PDB file of C-alpha atoms in Angstrom:
ATOM      1  CA  MET A  14       0.000   0.000   0.000  1.00  0.00           C
ATOM      2  CA  LEU A  15       1.476   3.260  -1.126  1.00  0.00           C
ATOM      3  CA  ARG A  16       1.440   6.187   1.228  1.00  0.00           C
ATOM      4  CA  LYS A  17       2.606   9.449  -0.198  1.00  0.00           C
ATOM      5  CA  ALA A  18       3.346  12.700   1.604  1.00  0.00           C
ATOM      6  CA  VAL A  19       4.460  15.826  -0.192  1.00  0.00           C
ATOM      7  CA  LEU A  20       6.213  18.317   2.027  1.00  0.00           C
ATOM      8  CA  THR A  21       7.294  21.767   0.907  1.00  0.00           C
ATOM      9  CA  VAL A  22       9.991  23.211   3.148  1.00  0.00           C
ATOM     10  CA  SER A  23      12.474  26.046   3.011  1.00  0.00           C
ATOM     11  CA  ILE A  24      15.733  24.830   4.472  1.00  0.00           C
ATOM     12  CA  THR A  25      18.881  26.677   5.338  1.00  0.00           C
ATOM     13  CA  LEU A  26      21.564  24.533   6.943  1.00  0.00           C
ATOM     14  CA  MET A  27      24.289  26.207   8.961  1.00  0.00           C
ATOM     15  CA  CYS A  28      27.566  24.408   9.309  1.00  0.00           C
ATOM     16  CA  LEU A  29      28.881  24.449  12.879  1.00  0.00           C
ATOM     17  CA  SER A  30      30.478  21.025  12.784  1.00  0.00           C
ATOM     18  CA  GLY A  31      34.150  21.881  13.009  1.00  0.00           C
ATOM     19  CA  PHE A  32      37.127  23.528  11.402  1.00  0.00           C
ATOM     20  CA  ALA A  33      37.901  20.822   8.870  1.00  0.00           C
ATOM     21  CA  GLN A  34      34.550  21.231   7.148  1.00  0.00           C
ATOM     22  CA  MET A  35      34.611  25.021   6.988  1.00  0.00           C
ATOM     23  CA  SER A  36      35.295  26.990   3.850  1.00  0.00           C
ATOM     24  CA  ILE A  37      35.437  30.706   3.205  1.00  0.00           C
ATOM     25  CA  ASN A  38      32.945  30.099   0.389  1.00  0.00           C
ATOM     26  CA  ASP A  39      30.299  29.137   2.958  1.00  0.00           C
ATOM     27  CA  TYR A  40      30.074  32.745   4.153  1.00  0.00           C
ATOM     28  CA  LYS A  41      28.384  35.634   2.394  1.00  0.00           C
ATOM     29  CA  TYR A  42      29.952  38.598   4.157  1.00  0.00           C
ATOM     30  CA  ILE A  43      33.081  39.865   5.887  1.00  0.00           C
ATOM     31  CA  LEU A  44      32.733  42.037   9.010  1.00  0.00           C
ATOM     32  CA  VAL A  45      35.596  44.305  10.042  1.00  0.00           C
ATOM     33  CA  PRO A  46      35.784  45.744  13.579  1.00  0.00           C
ATOM     34  CA  LYS A  47      36.582  49.412  14.024  1.00  0.00           C
ATOM     35  CA  GLN A  48      39.409  48.566  16.405  1.00  0.00           C
ATOM     36  CA  PHE A  49      41.665  45.537  16.739  1.00  0.00           C
ATOM     37  CA  GLU A  50      42.875  44.241  20.094  1.00  0.00           C
ATOM     38  CA  PHE A  51      46.425  45.578  19.740  1.00  0.00           C
ATOM     39  CA  SER A  52      45.241  49.014  18.524  1.00  0.00           C
ATOM     40  CA  LYS A  53      45.169  51.966  20.900  1.00  0.00           C
ATOM     41  CA  SER A  54      42.295  53.730  19.150  1.00  0.00           C
ATOM     42  CA  ALA A  55      39.577  53.128  16.550  1.00  0.00           C
ATOM     43  CA  ASP A  56      40.946  52.683  13.030  1.00  0.00           C
ATOM     44  CA  GLU A  57      44.503  53.343  14.192  1.00  0.00           C
ATOM     45  CA  TYR A  58      46.839  53.652  11.184  1.00  0.00           C
ATOM     46  CA  GLN A  59      43.618  53.229   9.113  1.00  0.00           C
ATOM     47  CA  LEU A  60      43.945  49.465   9.568  1.00  0.00           C
ATOM     48  CA  SER A  61      40.189  48.832   9.721  1.00  0.00           C
ATOM     49  CA  SER A  62      39.433  51.068   6.734  1.00  0.00           C
ATOM     50  CA  LEU A  63      42.212  49.536   4.662  1.00  0.00           C
ATOM     51  CA  THR A  64      41.195  45.984   5.622  1.00  0.00           C
ATOM     52  CA  ASN A  65      37.608  46.665   4.578  1.00  0.00           C
ATOM     53  CA  PHE A  66      38.760  48.317   1.334  1.00  0.00           C
ATOM     54  CA  LEU A  67      41.033  45.425   0.368  1.00  0.00           C
ATOM     55  CA  PHE A  68      38.436  42.726   1.003  1.00  0.00           C
ATOM     56  CA  ASN A  69      35.993  44.571  -1.259  1.00  0.00           C
ATOM     57  CA  LYS A  70      38.717  45.163  -3.841  1.00  0.00           C
ATOM     58  CA  TYR A  71      39.429  41.430  -4.071  1.00  0.00           C
ATOM     59  CA  GLY A  72      35.807  40.403  -4.587  1.00  0.00           C
ATOM     60  CA  TYR A  73      34.375  39.898  -1.100  1.00  0.00           C
ATOM     61  CA  GLN A  74      31.344  41.657   0.404  1.00  0.00           C
ATOM     62  CA  SER A  75      32.918  43.438   3.335  1.00  0.00           C
ATOM     63  CA  TYR A  76      31.471  45.907   5.836  1.00  0.00           C
ATOM     64  CA  LEU A  77      32.745  47.826   8.811  1.00  0.00           C
ATOM     65  CA  ILE A  78      30.784  46.612  11.793  1.00  0.00           C
ATOM     66  CA  ASP A  79      29.191  50.017  12.456  1.00  0.00           C
ATOM     67  CA  GLU A  80      28.014  50.486   8.858  1.00  0.00           C
ATOM     68  CA  ASP A  81      24.419  50.102   7.703  1.00  0.00           C
ATOM     69  CA  LEU A  82      24.403  46.335   7.155  1.00  0.00           C
ATOM     70  CA  PRO A  83      22.247  44.279   4.745  1.00  0.00           C
ATOM     71  CA  GLU A  84      18.977  43.037   6.247  1.00  0.00           C
ATOM     72  CA  ASP A  85      19.915  39.355   6.121  1.00  0.00           C
ATOM     73  CA  LEU A  86      23.168  40.100   7.943  1.00  0.00           C
ATOM     74  CA  LYS A  87      21.352  42.142  10.582  1.00  0.00           C
ATOM     75  CA  ASN A  88      19.126  39.141  11.248  1.00  0.00           C
ATOM     76  CA  ASP A  89      21.882  36.531  11.096  1.00  0.00           C
ATOM     77  CA  ARG A  90      25.430  37.525  12.011  1.00  0.00           C
ATOM     78  CA  CYS A  91      26.549  33.990  11.255  1.00  0.00           C
ATOM     79  CA  LEU A  92      26.385  34.807   7.548  1.00  0.00           C
ATOM     80  CA  ALA A  93      29.608  36.740   8.054  1.00  0.00           C
ATOM     81  CA  LEU A  94      33.173  36.005   8.976  1.00  0.00           C
ATOM     82  CA  MET A  95      34.729  38.323  11.551  1.00  0.00           C
ATOM     83  CA  VAL A  96      38.166  39.761  10.837  1.00  0.00           C
ATOM     84  CA  ASP A  97      40.857  39.539  13.496  1.00  0.00           C
ATOM     85  CA  VAL A  98      44.142  41.283  12.704  1.00  0.00           C
ATOM     86  CA  SER A  99      47.089  40.598  15.009  1.00  0.00           C
ATOM     87  CA  ASN A 100      50.681  41.793  15.250  1.00  0.00           C
ATOM     88  CA  ASP A 101      51.868  39.170  17.749  1.00  0.00           C
ATOM     89  CA  LYS A 102      54.783  38.065  15.567  1.00  0.00           C
ATOM     90  CA  SER A 103      56.273  41.538  15.137  1.00  0.00           C
ATOM     91  CA  GLY A 104      59.848  42.107  16.273  1.00  0.00           C
ATOM     92  CA  ILE A 105      62.283  44.958  16.716  1.00  0.00           C
ATOM     93  CA  PHE A 106      63.150  45.264  13.042  1.00  0.00           C
ATOM     94  CA  LYS A 107      59.990  43.954  11.383  1.00  0.00           C
ATOM     95  CA  THR A 108      56.295  44.723  11.589  1.00  0.00           C
ATOM     96  CA  LYS A 109      54.337  41.538  11.034  1.00  0.00           C
ATOM     97  CA  ILE A 110      50.606  41.238  10.437  1.00  0.00           C
ATOM     98  CA  GLU A 111      48.393  38.146  10.372  1.00  0.00           C
ATOM     99  CA  ILE A 112      44.725  38.166   9.372  1.00  0.00           C
ATOM    100  CA  ALA A 113      42.327  35.538  10.716  1.00  0.00           C
ATOM    101  CA  LEU A 114      38.739  35.032   9.607  1.00  0.00           C
ATOM    102  CA  LYS A 115      36.476  33.588  12.301  1.00  0.00           C
ATOM    103  CA  ASP A 116      32.887  32.443  12.279  1.00  0.00           C
ATOM    104  CA  CYS A 117      30.316  33.733  14.757  1.00  0.00           C
ATOM    105  CA  PHE A 118      31.369  31.071  17.274  1.00  0.00           C
ATOM    106  CA  ASP A 119      35.033  32.142  17.108  1.00  0.00           C
ATOM    107  CA  ASN A 120      36.204  29.165  15.048  1.00  0.00           C
ATOM    108  CA  GLU A 121      39.060  30.040  12.701  1.00  0.00           C
ATOM    109  CA  VAL A 122      38.021  29.429   9.102  1.00  0.00           C
ATOM    110  CA  MET A 123      41.046  30.899   7.343  1.00  0.00           C
ATOM    111  CA  VAL A 124      44.347  32.519   8.333  1.00  0.00           C
ATOM    112  CA  SER A 125      46.532  34.595   6.059  1.00  0.00           C
ATOM    113  CA  ARG A 126      50.235  34.364   5.510  1.00  0.00           C
ATOM    114  CA  VAL A 127      52.300  36.630   7.773  1.00  0.00           C
ATOM    115  CA  GLY A 128      52.669  40.004   6.077  1.00  0.00           C
ATOM    116  CA  GLU A 129      55.946  41.803   6.763  1.00  0.00           C
ATOM    117  CA  SER A 130      57.450  45.266   6.540  1.00  0.00           C
ATOM    118  CA  ARG A 131      60.825  46.722   7.512  1.00  0.00           C
ATOM    119  CA  LEU A 132      59.650  50.324   7.289  1.00  0.00           C
ATOM    120  CA  LYS A 133      60.268  52.345  10.444  1.00  0.00           C
ATOM    121  CA  LYS A 134      57.202  54.578  10.457  1.00  0.00           C
ATOM    122  CA  PHE A 135      54.320  52.675  12.011  1.00  0.00           C
ATOM    123  CA  ASP A 136      51.600  53.930   9.670  1.00  0.00           C
ATOM    124  CA  LYS A 137      53.540  52.954   6.543  1.00  0.00           C
ATOM    125  CA  ALA A 138      54.809  49.713   8.079  1.00  0.00           C
ATOM    126  CA  TYR A 139      51.324  48.500   9.034  1.00  0.00           C
ATOM    127  CA  ASN A 140      49.990  49.497   5.625  1.00  0.00           C
ATOM    128  CA  GLU A 141      52.699  47.533   3.814  1.00  0.00           C
ATOM    129  CA  ALA A 142      52.486  44.498   6.115  1.00  0.00           C
ATOM    130  CA  LEU A 143      48.693  44.363   5.813  1.00  0.00           C
ATOM    131  CA  ARG A 144      48.839  44.480   2.014  1.00  0.00           C
ATOM    132  CA  ASP A 145      51.450  41.732   2.079  1.00  0.00           C
ATOM    133  CA  ALA A 146      49.215  39.539   4.256  1.00  0.00           C
ATOM    134  CA  PHE A 147      46.332  40.143   1.850  1.00  0.00           C
ATOM    135  CA  GLU A 148      48.150  38.197  -0.864  1.00  0.00           C
ATOM    136  CA  THR A 149      46.465  35.160   0.721  1.00  0.00           C
ATOM    137  CA  PHE A 150      42.938  36.456   0.106  1.00  0.00           C
ATOM    138  CA  LYS A 151      43.850  38.031  -3.226  1.00  0.00           C
ATOM    139  CA  ASN A 152      44.698  34.597  -4.611  1.00  0.00           C
ATOM    140  CA  VAL A 153      41.617  32.777  -3.277  1.00  0.00           C
ATOM    141  CA  ASN A 154      38.958  31.905  -5.837  1.00  0.00           C
ATOM    142  CA  TYR A 155      36.161  33.140  -3.588  1.00  0.00           C
ATOM    143  CA  ASN A 156      32.610  32.339  -4.651  1.00  0.00           C
ATOM    144  CA  TYR A 157      29.850  32.372  -2.059  1.00  0.00           C
ATOM    145  CA  SER A 158      27.912  29.115  -2.055  1.00  0.00           C
ATOM    146  CA  PRO A 159      25.916  28.212   1.090  1.00  0.00           C
ATOM    147  CA  LYS A 160      26.740  24.831   2.578  1.00  0.00           C
ATOM    148  CA  SER A 161      23.310  23.418   1.936  1.00  0.00           C
ATOM    149  CA  GLU A 162      20.354  25.441   0.838  1.00  0.00           C
ATOM    150  CA  VAL A 163      17.161  23.911  -0.450  1.00  0.00           C
ATOM    151  CA  ASN A 164      14.100  26.009  -1.215  1.00  0.00           C
ATOM    152  CA  ALA A 165      10.599  24.747  -1.957  1.00  0.00           C
ATOM    153  CA  THR A 166      11.780  21.163  -2.079  1.00  0.00           C
ATOM    154  CA  THR A 167       9.306  18.370  -2.673  1.00  0.00           C
ATOM    155  CA  VAL A 168      10.079  15.257  -0.685  1.00  0.00           C
ATOM    156  CA  GLU A 169       8.229  12.063  -1.468  1.00  0.00           C
ATOM    157  CA  LYS A 170       7.905   9.293   1.106  1.00  0.00           C
ATOM    158  CA  GLN A 171       6.460   5.843   0.572  1.00  0.00           C
ATOM    159  CA  GLU A 172       6.097   2.555   2.367  1.00  0.00           C
ATOM    160  CA  PRO A 173       8.795  -0.081   1.793  1.00  0.00           C
ATOM    161  CA  GLN A 174       7.911  -2.336  -1.127  1.00  0.00           C
ATOM    162  CA  SER A 175       9.472  -5.225  -2.937  1.00  0.00           C
ATOM    163  CA  ASN A 176      13.151  -4.992  -3.709  1.00  0.00           C
ATOM    164  CA  ASP A 177      12.567  -3.779  -7.266  1.00  0.00           C
ATOM    165  CA  LYS A 178      14.997  -0.940  -6.638  1.00  0.00           C
ATOM    166  CA  LYS A 179      18.340  -1.312  -5.002  1.00  0.00           C
ATOM    167  CA  GLU A 180      18.847   0.308  -1.657  1.00  0.00           C
ATOM    168  CA  SER A 181      22.034   1.861  -2.997  1.00  0.00           C
ATOM    169  CA  GLU A 182      19.998   4.489  -4.829  1.00  0.00           C
ATOM    170  CA  VAL A 183      20.354   8.037  -3.521  1.00  0.00           C
ATOM    171  CA  LYS A 184      18.193   8.691  -0.473  1.00  0.00           C
ATOM    172  CA  GLN A 185      16.438  11.954   0.218  1.00  0.00           C
ATOM    173  CA  PRO A 186      18.100  13.904   3.041  1.00  0.00           C
ATOM    174  CA  ASP A 187      16.256  14.288   6.310  1.00  0.00           C
ATOM    175  CA  GLU A 188      14.275  17.488   6.438  1.00  0.00           C
ATOM    176  CA  VAL A 189      15.766  20.140   8.687  1.00  0.00           C
ATOM    177  CA  VAL A 190      13.423  23.031   9.174  1.00  0.00           C
ATOM    178  CA  GLU A 191      14.870  26.257  10.498  1.00  0.00           C
ATOM    179  CA  THR A 192      12.547  28.188  12.742  1.00  0.00           C
ATOM    180  CA  ILE A 193      13.162  31.577  14.258  1.00  0.00           C
ATOM    181  CA  ASN A 194      11.777  32.276  17.692  1.00  0.00           C
ATOM    182  CA  GLU A 195      11.908  36.007  18.313  1.00  0.00           C
ATOM    183  CA  ALA A 196      10.978  37.082  21.807  1.00  0.00           C
ATOM    184  CA  GLY A 197       9.882  40.633  22.415  1.00  0.00           C
ATOM    185  CA  GLY A 198      13.022  41.291  24.428  1.00  0.00           C
ATOM    186  CA  ASN A 199      14.256  40.664  27.924  1.00  0.00           C
ATOM    187  CA  ALA A 200      13.481  43.632  30.191  1.00  0.00           C
ATOM    188  CA  GLN A 201      15.457  42.200  33.116  1.00  0.00           C
ATOM    189  CA  LEU A 202      18.656  44.114  33.781  1.00  0.00           C
ATOM    190  CA  TYR A 203      21.873  42.102  33.805  1.00  0.00           C
ATOM    191  CA  TYR A 204      25.242  43.334  35.006  1.00  0.00           C
ATOM    192  CA  ALA A 205      28.427  42.487  33.109  1.00  0.00           C
ATOM    193  CA  GLN A 206      31.331  41.746  35.429  1.00  0.00           C
ATOM    194  CA  ALA A 207      34.802  41.490  33.923  1.00  0.00           C
ATOM    195  CA  VAL A 208      36.449  38.065  34.185  1.00  0.00           C
ATOM    196  CA  LYS A 209      39.323  36.415  32.366  1.00  0.00           C
ATOM    197  CA  ASP A 210      38.662  36.367  28.606  1.00  0.00           C
ATOM    198  CA  GLY A 211      35.351  38.220  28.847  1.00  0.00           C
ATOM    199  CA  TYR A 212      32.432  38.941  31.168  1.00  0.00           C
ATOM    200  CA  GLN A 213      29.962  37.118  33.361  1.00  0.00           C
ATOM    201  CA  LEU A 214      26.362  38.316  33.320  1.00  0.00           C
ATOM    202  CA  VAL A 215      24.661  38.379  36.695  1.00  0.00           C
ATOM    203  CA  ASP A 216      21.187  39.349  37.805  1.00  0.00           C
ATOM    204  CA  SER A 217      20.224  41.314  40.925  1.00  0.00           C
ATOM    205  CA  GLU A 218      20.622  38.341  43.322  1.00  0.00           C
ATOM    206  CA  PRO A 219      23.479  38.180  42.031  1.00  0.00           C
ATOM    207  CA  LYS A 220      23.250  34.921  40.110  1.00  0.00           C
ATOM    208  CA  ILE A 221      25.476  34.125  37.140  1.00  0.00           C
ATOM    209  CA  ILE A 222      23.290  33.864  34.014  1.00  0.00           C
ATOM    210  CA  MET A 223      25.904  33.286  31.316  1.00  0.00           C
ATOM    211  CA  LEU A 224      29.559  33.780  30.467  1.00  0.00           C
ATOM    212  CA  LEU A 225      30.480  36.006  27.521  1.00  0.00           C
ATOM    213  CA  ILE A 226      33.806  35.236  25.827  1.00  0.00           C
ATOM    214  CA  ASN A 227      35.706  37.925  23.910  1.00  0.00           C
ATOM    215  CA  THR A 228      36.060  37.617  20.143  1.00  0.00           C
ATOM    216  CA  GLY A 229      38.253  39.646  17.816  1.00  0.00           C
ATOM    217  CA  ALA A 230      35.353  41.991  17.080  1.00  0.00           C
ATOM    218  CA  LYS A 231      34.060  44.911  19.094  1.00  0.00           C
ATOM    219  CA  ASP A 232      30.717  44.302  20.837  1.00  0.00           C
ATOM    220  CA  VAL A 233      30.535  40.650  19.743  1.00  0.00           C
ATOM    221  CA  PHE A 234      30.818  37.851  22.326  1.00  0.00           C
ATOM    222  CA  MET A 235      30.479  34.079  22.294  1.00  0.00           C
ATOM    223  CA  VAL A 236      28.301  32.476  24.969  1.00  0.00           C
ATOM    224  CA  LYS A 237      30.180  29.759  26.818  1.00  0.00           C
ATOM    225  CA  ASN A 238      28.853  26.197  26.367  1.00  0.00           C
ATOM    226  CA  LYS A 239      26.201  27.300  23.857  1.00  0.00           C
ATOM    227  CA  ASN A 240      26.035  27.735  20.078  1.00  0.00           C
ATOM    228  CA  ALA A 241      25.218  31.365  20.699  1.00  0.00           C
ATOM    229  CA  ILE A 242      26.574  34.871  20.493  1.00  0.00           C
ATOM    230  CA  VAL A 243      25.673  38.212  22.055  1.00  0.00           C
ATOM    231  CA  TYR A 244      26.264  41.291  19.924  1.00  0.00           C
ATOM    232  CA  LYS A 245      25.294  44.943  19.766  1.00  0.00           C
ATOM    233  CA  GLU A 246      22.920  46.141  17.081  1.00  0.00           C
ATOM    234  CA  ASN A 247      21.260  49.567  16.889  1.00  0.00           C
ATOM    235  CA  ASN A 248      22.430  50.305  20.451  1.00  0.00           C
ATOM    236  CA  GLN A 249      20.745  47.158  21.757  1.00  0.00           C
ATOM    237  CA  TRP A 250      22.315  43.912  22.920  1.00  0.00           C
ATOM    238  CA  VAL A 251      21.031  40.886  21.014  1.00  0.00           C
ATOM    239  CA  TYR A 252      21.188  37.223  22.033  1.00  0.00           C
ATOM    240  CA  TYR A 253      21.359  34.852  19.030  1.00  0.00           C
ATOM    241  CA  GLU A 254      21.376  31.064  19.361  1.00  0.00           C
ATOM    242  CA  ASN A 255      21.280  28.334  16.726  1.00  0.00           C
ATOM    243  CA  THR A 256      20.429  24.838  17.952  1.00  0.00           C
ATOM    244  CA  ASN A 257      20.128  22.353  15.081  1.00  0.00           C
ATOM    245  CA  GLY A 258      18.496  24.961  12.869  1.00  0.00           C
ATOM    246  CA  ASP A 259      16.180  26.244  15.608  1.00  0.00           C
ATOM    247  CA  ILE A 260      17.110  29.928  15.983  1.00  0.00           C
ATOM    248  CA  THR A 261      16.349  31.902  19.125  1.00  0.00           C
ATOM    249  CA  LYS A 262      16.897  35.646  19.024  1.00  0.00           C
ATOM    250  CA  TYR A 263      15.967  38.370  21.504  1.00  0.00           C
ATOM    251  CA  THR A 264      17.243  41.651  22.921  1.00  0.00           C
ATOM    252  CA  MET A 265      18.886  41.878  26.335  1.00  0.00           C
ATOM    253  CA  ASN A 266      19.277  44.705  28.824  1.00  0.00           C
ATOM    254  CA  ILE A 267      22.958  44.614  29.828  1.00  0.00           C
ATOM    255  CA  LYS A 268      24.878  47.164  31.869  1.00  0.00           C
ATOM    256  CA  PHE A 269      28.668  47.120  31.476  1.00  0.00           C
TER     257      PHE A 269
END
């Protein structure tokens, strides 16, 4: 007896399964912070501006984090890779720059070669070293293609029948339906207390609610032990969690 069910679903699968399976082509945007951890001020030596300019020049869709962002990126920061520029390998005679691209859970997806400069003036040295490091991204054949995206897919199911067809034939993938649960916002006030590598959020008791871990981007934190981030958008703190395609997103009232 044949039983047939036709399901129309819109599926967007997000890959969070580990570094080895990540590719820069899985991400639609690049987000550049206004200030890197080693910088003393916003856009020092024009590093953020130049980084954003070069990514766009070489065919990526890059934005400074405080720009007016596309709607889909506003709703899902995990569409973007965050830029982290470091100078940890610099020495007395050389300025060295390394560029890392990280997903919204702080996993490294791609790291550049170490760009170098022997120039003595810091502004020119950082400019030259950054451009040198960008040779990595200049030579990448970047082409955005989501990991798995199926729209309006018809899936046919039927009862097992006689072995007329071999089981080795391609099977339909399990349906994964992404749902977004948007709460109206959390009016409760939480206090951010500085701890190693980030902040702990406590309520008025005080009870620890969650731990926020620093990322390379300003106003973007990972949530410890969860597939979640907390970030600032339009002067509001937003909690964003993805659990097997089930997205939870709401605003939070946080006092730093």
